[in-house]
PDB file of C-alpha atoms and ligand atoms in Angstrom:
ATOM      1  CA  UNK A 117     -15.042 -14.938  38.226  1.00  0.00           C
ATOM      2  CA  UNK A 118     -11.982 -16.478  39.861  1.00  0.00           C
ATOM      3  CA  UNK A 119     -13.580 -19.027  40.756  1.00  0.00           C
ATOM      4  CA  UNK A 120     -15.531 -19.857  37.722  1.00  0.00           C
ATOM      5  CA  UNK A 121     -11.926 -19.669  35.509  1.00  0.00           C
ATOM      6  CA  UNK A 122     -10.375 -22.395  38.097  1.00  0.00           C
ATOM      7  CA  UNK A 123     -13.875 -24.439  37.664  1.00  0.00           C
ATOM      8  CA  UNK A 124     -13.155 -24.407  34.142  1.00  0.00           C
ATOM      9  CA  UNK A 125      -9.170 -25.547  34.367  1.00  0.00           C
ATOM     10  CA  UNK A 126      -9.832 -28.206  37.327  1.00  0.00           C
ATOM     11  CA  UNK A 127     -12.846 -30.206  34.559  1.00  0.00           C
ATOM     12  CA  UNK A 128     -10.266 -29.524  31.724  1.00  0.00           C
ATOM     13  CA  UNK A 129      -7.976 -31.829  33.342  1.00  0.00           C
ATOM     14  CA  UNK A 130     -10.499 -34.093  34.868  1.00  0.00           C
ATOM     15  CA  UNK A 131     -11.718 -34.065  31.252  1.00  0.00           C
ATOM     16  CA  UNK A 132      -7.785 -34.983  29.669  1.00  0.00           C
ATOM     17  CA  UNK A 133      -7.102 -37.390  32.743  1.00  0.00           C
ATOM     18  CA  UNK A 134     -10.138 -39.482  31.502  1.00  0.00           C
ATOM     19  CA  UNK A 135     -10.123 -38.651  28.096  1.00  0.00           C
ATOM     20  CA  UNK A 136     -10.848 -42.718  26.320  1.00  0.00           C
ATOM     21  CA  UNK A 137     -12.543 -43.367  23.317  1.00  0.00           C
ATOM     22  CA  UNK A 138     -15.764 -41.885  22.684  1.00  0.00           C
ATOM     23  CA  UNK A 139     -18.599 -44.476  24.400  1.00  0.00           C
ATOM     24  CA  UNK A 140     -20.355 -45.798  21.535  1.00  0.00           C
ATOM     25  CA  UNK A 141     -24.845 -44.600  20.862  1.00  0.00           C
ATOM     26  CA  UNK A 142     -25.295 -48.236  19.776  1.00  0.00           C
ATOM     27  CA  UNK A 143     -24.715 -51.627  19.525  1.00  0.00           C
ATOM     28  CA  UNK A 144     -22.166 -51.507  17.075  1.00  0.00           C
ATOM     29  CA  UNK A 145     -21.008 -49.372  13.927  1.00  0.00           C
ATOM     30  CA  UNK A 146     -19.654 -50.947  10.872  1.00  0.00           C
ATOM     31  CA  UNK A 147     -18.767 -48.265   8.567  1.00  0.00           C
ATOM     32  CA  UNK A 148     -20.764 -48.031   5.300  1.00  0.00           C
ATOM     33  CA  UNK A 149     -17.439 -47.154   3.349  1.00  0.00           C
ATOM     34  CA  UNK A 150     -13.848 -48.950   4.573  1.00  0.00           C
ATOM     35  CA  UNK A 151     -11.884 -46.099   6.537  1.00  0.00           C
ATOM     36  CA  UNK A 152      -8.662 -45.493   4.653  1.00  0.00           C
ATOM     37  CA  UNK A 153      -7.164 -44.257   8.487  1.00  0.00           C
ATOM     38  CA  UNK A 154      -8.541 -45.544  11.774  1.00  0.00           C
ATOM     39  CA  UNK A 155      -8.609 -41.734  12.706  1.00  0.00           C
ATOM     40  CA  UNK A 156     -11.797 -39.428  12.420  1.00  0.00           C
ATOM     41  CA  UNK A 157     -13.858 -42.321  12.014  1.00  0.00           C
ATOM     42  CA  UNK A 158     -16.499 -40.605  13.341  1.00  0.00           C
ATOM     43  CA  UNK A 159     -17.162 -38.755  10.140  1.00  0.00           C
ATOM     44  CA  UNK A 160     -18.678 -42.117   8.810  1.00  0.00           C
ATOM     45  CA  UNK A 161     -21.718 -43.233   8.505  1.00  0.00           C
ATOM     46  CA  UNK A 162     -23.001 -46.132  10.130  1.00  0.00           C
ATOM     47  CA  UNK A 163     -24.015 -49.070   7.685  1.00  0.00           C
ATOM     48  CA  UNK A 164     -27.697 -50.370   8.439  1.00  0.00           C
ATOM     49  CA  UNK A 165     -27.164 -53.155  11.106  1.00  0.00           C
ATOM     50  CA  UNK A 166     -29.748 -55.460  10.288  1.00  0.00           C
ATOM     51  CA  UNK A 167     -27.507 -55.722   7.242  1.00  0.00           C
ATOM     52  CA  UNK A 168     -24.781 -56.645   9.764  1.00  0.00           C
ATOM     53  CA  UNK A 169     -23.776 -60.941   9.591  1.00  0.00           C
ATOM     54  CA  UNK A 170     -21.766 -62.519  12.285  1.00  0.00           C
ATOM     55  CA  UNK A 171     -18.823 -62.348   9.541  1.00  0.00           C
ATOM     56  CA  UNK A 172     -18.689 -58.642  10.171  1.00  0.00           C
ATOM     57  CA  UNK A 173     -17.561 -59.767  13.579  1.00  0.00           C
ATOM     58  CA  UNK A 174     -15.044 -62.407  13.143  1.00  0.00           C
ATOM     59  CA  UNK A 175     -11.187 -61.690  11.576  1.00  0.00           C
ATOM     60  CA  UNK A 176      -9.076 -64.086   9.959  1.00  0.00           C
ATOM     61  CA  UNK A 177      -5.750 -62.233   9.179  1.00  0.00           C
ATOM     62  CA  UNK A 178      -3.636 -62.846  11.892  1.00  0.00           C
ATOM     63  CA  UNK A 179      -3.348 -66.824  11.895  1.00  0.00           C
ATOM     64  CA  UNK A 180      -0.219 -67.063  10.082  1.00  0.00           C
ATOM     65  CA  UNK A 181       2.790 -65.054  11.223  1.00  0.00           C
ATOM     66  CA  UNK A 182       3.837 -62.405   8.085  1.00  0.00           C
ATOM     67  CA  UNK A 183       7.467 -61.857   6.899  1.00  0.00           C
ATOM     68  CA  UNK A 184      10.115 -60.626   9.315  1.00  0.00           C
ATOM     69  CA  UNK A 185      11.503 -57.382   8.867  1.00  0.00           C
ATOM     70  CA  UNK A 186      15.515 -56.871   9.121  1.00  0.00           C
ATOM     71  CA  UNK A 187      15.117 -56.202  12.542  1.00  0.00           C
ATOM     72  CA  UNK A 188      12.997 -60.081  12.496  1.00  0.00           C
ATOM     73  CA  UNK A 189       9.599 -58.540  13.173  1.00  0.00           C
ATOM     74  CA  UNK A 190       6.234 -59.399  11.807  1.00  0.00           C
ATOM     75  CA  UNK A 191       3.456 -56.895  13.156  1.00  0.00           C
ATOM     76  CA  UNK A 192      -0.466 -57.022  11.813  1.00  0.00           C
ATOM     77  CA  UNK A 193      -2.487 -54.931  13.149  1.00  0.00           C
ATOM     78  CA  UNK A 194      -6.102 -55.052  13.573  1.00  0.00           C
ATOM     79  CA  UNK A 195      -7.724 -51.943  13.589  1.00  0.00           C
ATOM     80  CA  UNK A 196     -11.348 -50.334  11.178  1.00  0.00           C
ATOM     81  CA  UNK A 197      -9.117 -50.216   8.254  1.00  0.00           C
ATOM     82  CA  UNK A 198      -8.940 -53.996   7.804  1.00  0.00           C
ATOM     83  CA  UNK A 199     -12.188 -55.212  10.588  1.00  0.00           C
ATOM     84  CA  UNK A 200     -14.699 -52.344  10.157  1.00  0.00           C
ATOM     85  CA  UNK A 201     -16.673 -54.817  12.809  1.00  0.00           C
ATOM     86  CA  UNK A 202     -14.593 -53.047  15.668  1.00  0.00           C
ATOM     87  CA  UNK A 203     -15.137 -49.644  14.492  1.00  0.00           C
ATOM     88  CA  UNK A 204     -16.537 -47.560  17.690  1.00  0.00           C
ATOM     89  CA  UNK A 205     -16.011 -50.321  20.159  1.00  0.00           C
ATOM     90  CA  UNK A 206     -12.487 -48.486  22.035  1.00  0.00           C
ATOM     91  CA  UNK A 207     -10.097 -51.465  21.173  1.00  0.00           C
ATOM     92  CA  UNK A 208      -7.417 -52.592  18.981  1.00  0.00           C
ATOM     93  CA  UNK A 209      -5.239 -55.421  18.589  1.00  0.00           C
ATOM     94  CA  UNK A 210      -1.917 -56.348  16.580  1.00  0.00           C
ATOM     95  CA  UNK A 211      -0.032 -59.915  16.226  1.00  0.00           C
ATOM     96  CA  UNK A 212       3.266 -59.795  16.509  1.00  0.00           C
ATOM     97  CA  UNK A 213       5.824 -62.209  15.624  1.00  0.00           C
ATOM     98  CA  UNK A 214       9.872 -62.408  16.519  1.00  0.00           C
ATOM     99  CA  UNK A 215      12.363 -64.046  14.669  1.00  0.00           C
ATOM    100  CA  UNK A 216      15.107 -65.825  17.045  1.00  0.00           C
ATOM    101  CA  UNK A 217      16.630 -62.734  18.484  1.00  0.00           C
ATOM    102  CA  UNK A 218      14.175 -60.514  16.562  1.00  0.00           C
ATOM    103  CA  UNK A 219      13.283 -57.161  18.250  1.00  0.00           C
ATOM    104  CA  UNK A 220      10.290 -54.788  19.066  1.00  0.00           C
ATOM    105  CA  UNK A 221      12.257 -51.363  18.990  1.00  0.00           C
ATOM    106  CA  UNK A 222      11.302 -48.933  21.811  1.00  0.00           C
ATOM    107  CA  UNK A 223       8.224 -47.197  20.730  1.00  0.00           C
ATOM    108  CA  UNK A 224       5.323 -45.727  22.186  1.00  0.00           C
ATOM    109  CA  UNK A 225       1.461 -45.451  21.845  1.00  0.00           C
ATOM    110  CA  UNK A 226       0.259 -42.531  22.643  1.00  0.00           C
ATOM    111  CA  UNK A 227      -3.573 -42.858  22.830  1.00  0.00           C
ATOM    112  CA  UNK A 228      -3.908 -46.494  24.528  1.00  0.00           C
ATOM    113  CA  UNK A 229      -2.712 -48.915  27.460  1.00  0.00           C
ATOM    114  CA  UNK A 230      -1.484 -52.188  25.634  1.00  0.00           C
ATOM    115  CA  UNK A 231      -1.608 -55.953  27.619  1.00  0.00           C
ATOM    116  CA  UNK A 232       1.052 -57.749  25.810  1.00  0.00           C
ATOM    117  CA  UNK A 233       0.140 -61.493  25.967  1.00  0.00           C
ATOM    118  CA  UNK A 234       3.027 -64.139  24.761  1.00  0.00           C
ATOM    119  CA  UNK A 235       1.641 -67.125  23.106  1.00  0.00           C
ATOM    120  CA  UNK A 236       4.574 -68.479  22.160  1.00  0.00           C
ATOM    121  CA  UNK A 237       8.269 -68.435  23.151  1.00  0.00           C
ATOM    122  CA  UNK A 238      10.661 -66.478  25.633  1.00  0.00           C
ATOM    123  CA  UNK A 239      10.531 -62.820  25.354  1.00  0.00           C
ATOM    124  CA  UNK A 240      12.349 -59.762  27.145  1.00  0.00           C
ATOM    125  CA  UNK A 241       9.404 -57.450  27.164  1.00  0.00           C
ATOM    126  CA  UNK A 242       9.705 -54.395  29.619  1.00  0.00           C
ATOM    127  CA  UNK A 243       8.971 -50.083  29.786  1.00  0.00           C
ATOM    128  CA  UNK A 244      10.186 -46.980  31.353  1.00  0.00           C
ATOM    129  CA  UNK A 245       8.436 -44.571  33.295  1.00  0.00           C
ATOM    130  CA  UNK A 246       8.479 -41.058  33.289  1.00  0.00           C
ATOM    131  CA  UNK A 247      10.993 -40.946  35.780  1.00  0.00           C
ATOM    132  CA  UNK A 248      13.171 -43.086  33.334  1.00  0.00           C
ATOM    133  CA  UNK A 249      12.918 -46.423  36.072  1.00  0.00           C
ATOM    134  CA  UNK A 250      13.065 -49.356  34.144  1.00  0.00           C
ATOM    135  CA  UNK A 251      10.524 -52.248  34.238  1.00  0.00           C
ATOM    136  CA  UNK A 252      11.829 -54.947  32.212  1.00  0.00           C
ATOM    137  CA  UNK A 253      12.522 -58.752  32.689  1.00  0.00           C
ATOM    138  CA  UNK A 254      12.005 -62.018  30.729  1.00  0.00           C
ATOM    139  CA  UNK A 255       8.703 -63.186  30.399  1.00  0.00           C
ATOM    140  CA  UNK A 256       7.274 -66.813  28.882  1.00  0.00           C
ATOM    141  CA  UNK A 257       4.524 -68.238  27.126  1.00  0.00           C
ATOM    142  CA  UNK A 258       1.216 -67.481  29.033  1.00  0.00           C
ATOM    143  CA  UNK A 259       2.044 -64.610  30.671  1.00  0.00           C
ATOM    144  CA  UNK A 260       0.758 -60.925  29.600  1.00  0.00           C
ATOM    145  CA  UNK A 261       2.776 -57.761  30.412  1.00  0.00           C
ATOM    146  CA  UNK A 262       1.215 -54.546  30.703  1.00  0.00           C
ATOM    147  CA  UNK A 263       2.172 -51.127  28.988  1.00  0.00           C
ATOM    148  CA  UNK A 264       0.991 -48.031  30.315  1.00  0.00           C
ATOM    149  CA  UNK A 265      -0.427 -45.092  28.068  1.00  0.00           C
ATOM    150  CA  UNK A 266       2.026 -43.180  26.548  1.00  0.00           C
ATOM    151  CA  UNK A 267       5.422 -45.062  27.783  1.00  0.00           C
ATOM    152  CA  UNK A 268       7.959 -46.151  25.933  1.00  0.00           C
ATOM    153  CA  UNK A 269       8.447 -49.767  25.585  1.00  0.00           C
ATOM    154  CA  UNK A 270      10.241 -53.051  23.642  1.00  0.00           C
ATOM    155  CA  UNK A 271      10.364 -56.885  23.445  1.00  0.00           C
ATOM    156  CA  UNK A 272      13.227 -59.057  22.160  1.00  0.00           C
ATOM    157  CA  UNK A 273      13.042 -62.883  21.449  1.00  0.00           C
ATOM    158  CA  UNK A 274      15.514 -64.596  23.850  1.00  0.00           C
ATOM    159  CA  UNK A 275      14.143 -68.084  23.226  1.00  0.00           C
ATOM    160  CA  UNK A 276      15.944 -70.327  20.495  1.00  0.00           C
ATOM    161  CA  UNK A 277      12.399 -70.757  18.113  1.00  0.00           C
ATOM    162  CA  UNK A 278      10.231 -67.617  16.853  1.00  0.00           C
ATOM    163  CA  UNK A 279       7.720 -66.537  19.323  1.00  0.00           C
ATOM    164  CA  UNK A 280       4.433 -64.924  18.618  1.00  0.00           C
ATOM    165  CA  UNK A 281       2.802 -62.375  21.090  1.00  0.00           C
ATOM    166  CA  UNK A 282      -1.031 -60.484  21.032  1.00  0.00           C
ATOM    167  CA  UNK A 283      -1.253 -57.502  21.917  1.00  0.00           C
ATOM    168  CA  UNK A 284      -4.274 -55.483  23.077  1.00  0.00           C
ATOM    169  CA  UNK A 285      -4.939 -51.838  23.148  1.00  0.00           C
ATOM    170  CA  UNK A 286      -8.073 -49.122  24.656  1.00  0.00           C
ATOM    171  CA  UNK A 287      -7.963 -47.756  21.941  1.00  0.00           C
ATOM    172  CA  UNK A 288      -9.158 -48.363  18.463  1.00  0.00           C
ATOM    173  CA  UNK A 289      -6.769 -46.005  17.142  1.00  0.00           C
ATOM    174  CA  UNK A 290      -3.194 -46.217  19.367  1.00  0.00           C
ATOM    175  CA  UNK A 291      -0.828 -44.749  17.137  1.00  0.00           C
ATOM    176  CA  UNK A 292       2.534 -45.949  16.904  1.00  0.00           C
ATOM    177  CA  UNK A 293       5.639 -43.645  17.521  1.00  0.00           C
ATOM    178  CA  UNK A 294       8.939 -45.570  16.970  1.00  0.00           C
ATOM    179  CA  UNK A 295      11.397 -43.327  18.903  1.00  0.00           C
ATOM    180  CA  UNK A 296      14.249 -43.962  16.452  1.00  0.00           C
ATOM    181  CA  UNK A 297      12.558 -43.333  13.244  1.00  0.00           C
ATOM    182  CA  UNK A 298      10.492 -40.135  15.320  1.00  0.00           C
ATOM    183  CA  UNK A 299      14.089 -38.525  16.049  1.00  0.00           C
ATOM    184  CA  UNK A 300      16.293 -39.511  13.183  1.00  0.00           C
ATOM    185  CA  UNK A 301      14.237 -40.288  10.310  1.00  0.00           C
ATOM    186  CA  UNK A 302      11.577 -37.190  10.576  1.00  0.00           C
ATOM    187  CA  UNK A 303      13.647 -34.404   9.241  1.00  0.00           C
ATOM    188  CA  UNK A 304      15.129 -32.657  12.714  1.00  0.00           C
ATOM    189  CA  UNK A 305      17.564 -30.313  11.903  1.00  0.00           C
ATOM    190  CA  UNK A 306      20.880 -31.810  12.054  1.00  0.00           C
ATOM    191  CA  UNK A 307      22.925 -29.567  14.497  1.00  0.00           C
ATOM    192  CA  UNK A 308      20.302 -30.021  17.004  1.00  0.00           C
ATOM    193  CA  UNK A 309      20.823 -33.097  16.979  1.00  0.00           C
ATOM    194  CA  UNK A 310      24.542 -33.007  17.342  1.00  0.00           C
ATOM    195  CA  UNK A 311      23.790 -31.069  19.990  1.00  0.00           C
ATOM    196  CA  UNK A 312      21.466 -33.828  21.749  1.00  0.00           C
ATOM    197  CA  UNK A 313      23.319 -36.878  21.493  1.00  0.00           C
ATOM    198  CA  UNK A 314      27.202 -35.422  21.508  1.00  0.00           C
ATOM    199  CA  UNK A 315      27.307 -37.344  18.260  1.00  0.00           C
ATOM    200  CA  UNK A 316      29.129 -36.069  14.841  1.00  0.00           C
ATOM    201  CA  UNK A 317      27.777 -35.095  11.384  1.00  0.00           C
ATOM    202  CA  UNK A 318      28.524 -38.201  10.237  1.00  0.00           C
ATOM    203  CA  UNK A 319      27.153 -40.157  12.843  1.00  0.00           C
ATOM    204  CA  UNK A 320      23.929 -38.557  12.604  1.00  0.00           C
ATOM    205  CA  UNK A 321      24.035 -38.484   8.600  1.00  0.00           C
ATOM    206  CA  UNK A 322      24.261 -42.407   9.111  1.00  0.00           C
ATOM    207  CA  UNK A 323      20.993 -43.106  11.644  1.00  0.00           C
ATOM    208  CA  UNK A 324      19.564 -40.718   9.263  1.00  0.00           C
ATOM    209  CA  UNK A 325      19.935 -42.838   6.354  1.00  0.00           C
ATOM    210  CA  UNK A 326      19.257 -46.105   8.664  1.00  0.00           C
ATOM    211  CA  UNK A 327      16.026 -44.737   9.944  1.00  0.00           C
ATOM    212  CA  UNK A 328      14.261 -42.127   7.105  1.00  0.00           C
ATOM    213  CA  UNK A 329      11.264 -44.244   6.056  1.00  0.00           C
ATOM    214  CA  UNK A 330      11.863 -45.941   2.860  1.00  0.00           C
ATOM    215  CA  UNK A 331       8.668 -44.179   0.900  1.00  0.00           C
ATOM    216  CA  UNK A 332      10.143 -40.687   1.761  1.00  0.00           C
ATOM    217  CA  UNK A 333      13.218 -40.739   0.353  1.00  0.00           C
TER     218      UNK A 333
HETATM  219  C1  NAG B 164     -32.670 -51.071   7.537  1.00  0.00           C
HETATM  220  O1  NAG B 164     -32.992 -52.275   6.860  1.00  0.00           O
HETATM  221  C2  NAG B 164     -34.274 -52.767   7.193  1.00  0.00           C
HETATM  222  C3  NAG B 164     -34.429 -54.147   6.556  1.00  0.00           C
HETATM  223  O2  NAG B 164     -33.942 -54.153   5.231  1.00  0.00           O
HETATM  224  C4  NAG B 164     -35.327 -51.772   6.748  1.00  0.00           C
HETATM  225  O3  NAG B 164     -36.625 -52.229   7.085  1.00  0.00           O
HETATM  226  C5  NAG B 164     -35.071 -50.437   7.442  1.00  0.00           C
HETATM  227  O4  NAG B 164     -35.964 -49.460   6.957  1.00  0.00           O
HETATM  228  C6  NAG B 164     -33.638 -49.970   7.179  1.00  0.00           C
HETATM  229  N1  NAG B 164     -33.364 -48.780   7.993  1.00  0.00           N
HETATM  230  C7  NAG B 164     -32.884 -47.686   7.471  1.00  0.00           C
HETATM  231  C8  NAG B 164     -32.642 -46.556   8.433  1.00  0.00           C
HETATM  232  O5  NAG B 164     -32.610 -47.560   6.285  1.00  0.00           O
HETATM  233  C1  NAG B 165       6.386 -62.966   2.151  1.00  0.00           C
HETATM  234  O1  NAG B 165       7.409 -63.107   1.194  1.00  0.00           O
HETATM  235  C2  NAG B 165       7.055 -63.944   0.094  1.00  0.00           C
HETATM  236  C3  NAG B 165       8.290 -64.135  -0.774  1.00  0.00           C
HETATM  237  O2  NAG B 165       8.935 -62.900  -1.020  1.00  0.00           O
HETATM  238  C4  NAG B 165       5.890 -63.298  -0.655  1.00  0.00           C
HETATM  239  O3  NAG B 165       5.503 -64.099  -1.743  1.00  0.00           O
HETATM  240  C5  NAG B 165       4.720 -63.114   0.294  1.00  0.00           C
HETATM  241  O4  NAG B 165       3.673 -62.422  -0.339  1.00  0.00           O
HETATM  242  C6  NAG B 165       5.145 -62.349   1.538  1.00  0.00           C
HETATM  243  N1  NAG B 165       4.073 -62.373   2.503  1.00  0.00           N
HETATM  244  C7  NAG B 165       3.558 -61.270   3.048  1.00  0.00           C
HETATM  245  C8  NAG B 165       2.459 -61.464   4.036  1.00  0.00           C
HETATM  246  O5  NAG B 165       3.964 -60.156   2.784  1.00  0.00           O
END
């Protein structure tokens, strides 16, 4: 019985280590209706592929670099809600593009291992581990940095023109957690967070109002 239970817990976490994407039962699976979310896309039907063209396959969205935000980032990403051709196939991708100076605030995904590759400009790109090392130095145009699941990471444009990086991800679904807007602009209660930073009321009342997502409040 003992034995059996430990069985159970030792291909639980053989299971979680190696937990991906489900492998797809064919070819490919273009969604009969566009996914709203790239989650629980399973729930969809596959369209009939000999209805499938070689348009289904090919994206044009990410050739022109979008608006910077304040912080001078441009981020599309590619995902079944705008290419159902990648539905069921375990990746993702995103364009991003940085203003001189322009940031990538720490953030982490926590479903997918990203390669980061820079195809134009000079970029501080780094991550920290879960012993809170850091891995960080400037990179250049050509070279691809590597994000492991799950760890929290950031670029910054150090060059003097805008620089535009692709980023790839095992997952179709990453999910993005922006550590700034998780802790100060999700609705934590405010003394505990005092409490966690040593900061005042009125410190924390201001990254609140910097980082609450615009549509909430
Ligand atoms: C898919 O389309 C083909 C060609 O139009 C048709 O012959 C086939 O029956 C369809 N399959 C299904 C499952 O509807
Ligand atoms: C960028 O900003 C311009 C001017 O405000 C606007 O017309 C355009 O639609 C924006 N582009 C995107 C991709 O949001």
């Amino acid at each position: 019985m003992k034995t059996t239970a430990l069985l159970f817990v030792f291909l639980l976490s053989i299971h979680s280590t190696l937990a991906s994407d489900p492998d797809p039962a064919q070819d490919f699976c273009i969604p009969e209706t566009k996914p709203i979310r790239s989650s629980h896309l399973t729930s969809f039907s596959c369209k009939n592929s000999s209805e499938a063209t070689v348009n289904d396959f090919i994206f044009s969205g990410v050739k022109h670099a979008g608006n910077f935000s304040a912080t001078g980032i441009s981020a599309t990403s590619v995902n079944p809600t705008n290419f159902p051709g990648i539905n069921t196939l375990g990746m993702s991708f995103v364009r991003a593009d940085l203003d001189v100076g322009g940031i990538n605030a720490p953030h982490f995904h926590p479903r997918a291992t990203e390669v980061a590759l820079v195809l134009e400009g000079t970029i501080y790109s780094g991550f920290v581990d879960t012993s809170n090392r850091i891995f960080a130095r400037v990179i250049n145009k050509g070279e691809v940095m590597v994000f492991p699941k799950g760890l929290v990471h950031f670029q910054m444009n150090v060059g003097d023109s805008p620089a535009t990086i692709f980023g790839s991800f095992n997952s179709q679904n990453p999910g993005l957690m922006r550590i700034s807007t998780a802790i100060f602009g999700s609705g934590i209660n405010e003394e505990l967070l005092e409490k966690s930073f040593g900061l005042t009321s009125r410190e924390i009342e201001s990254l609140r109002r910097r980082f609450i997502p615009k549509h909430v409040v």
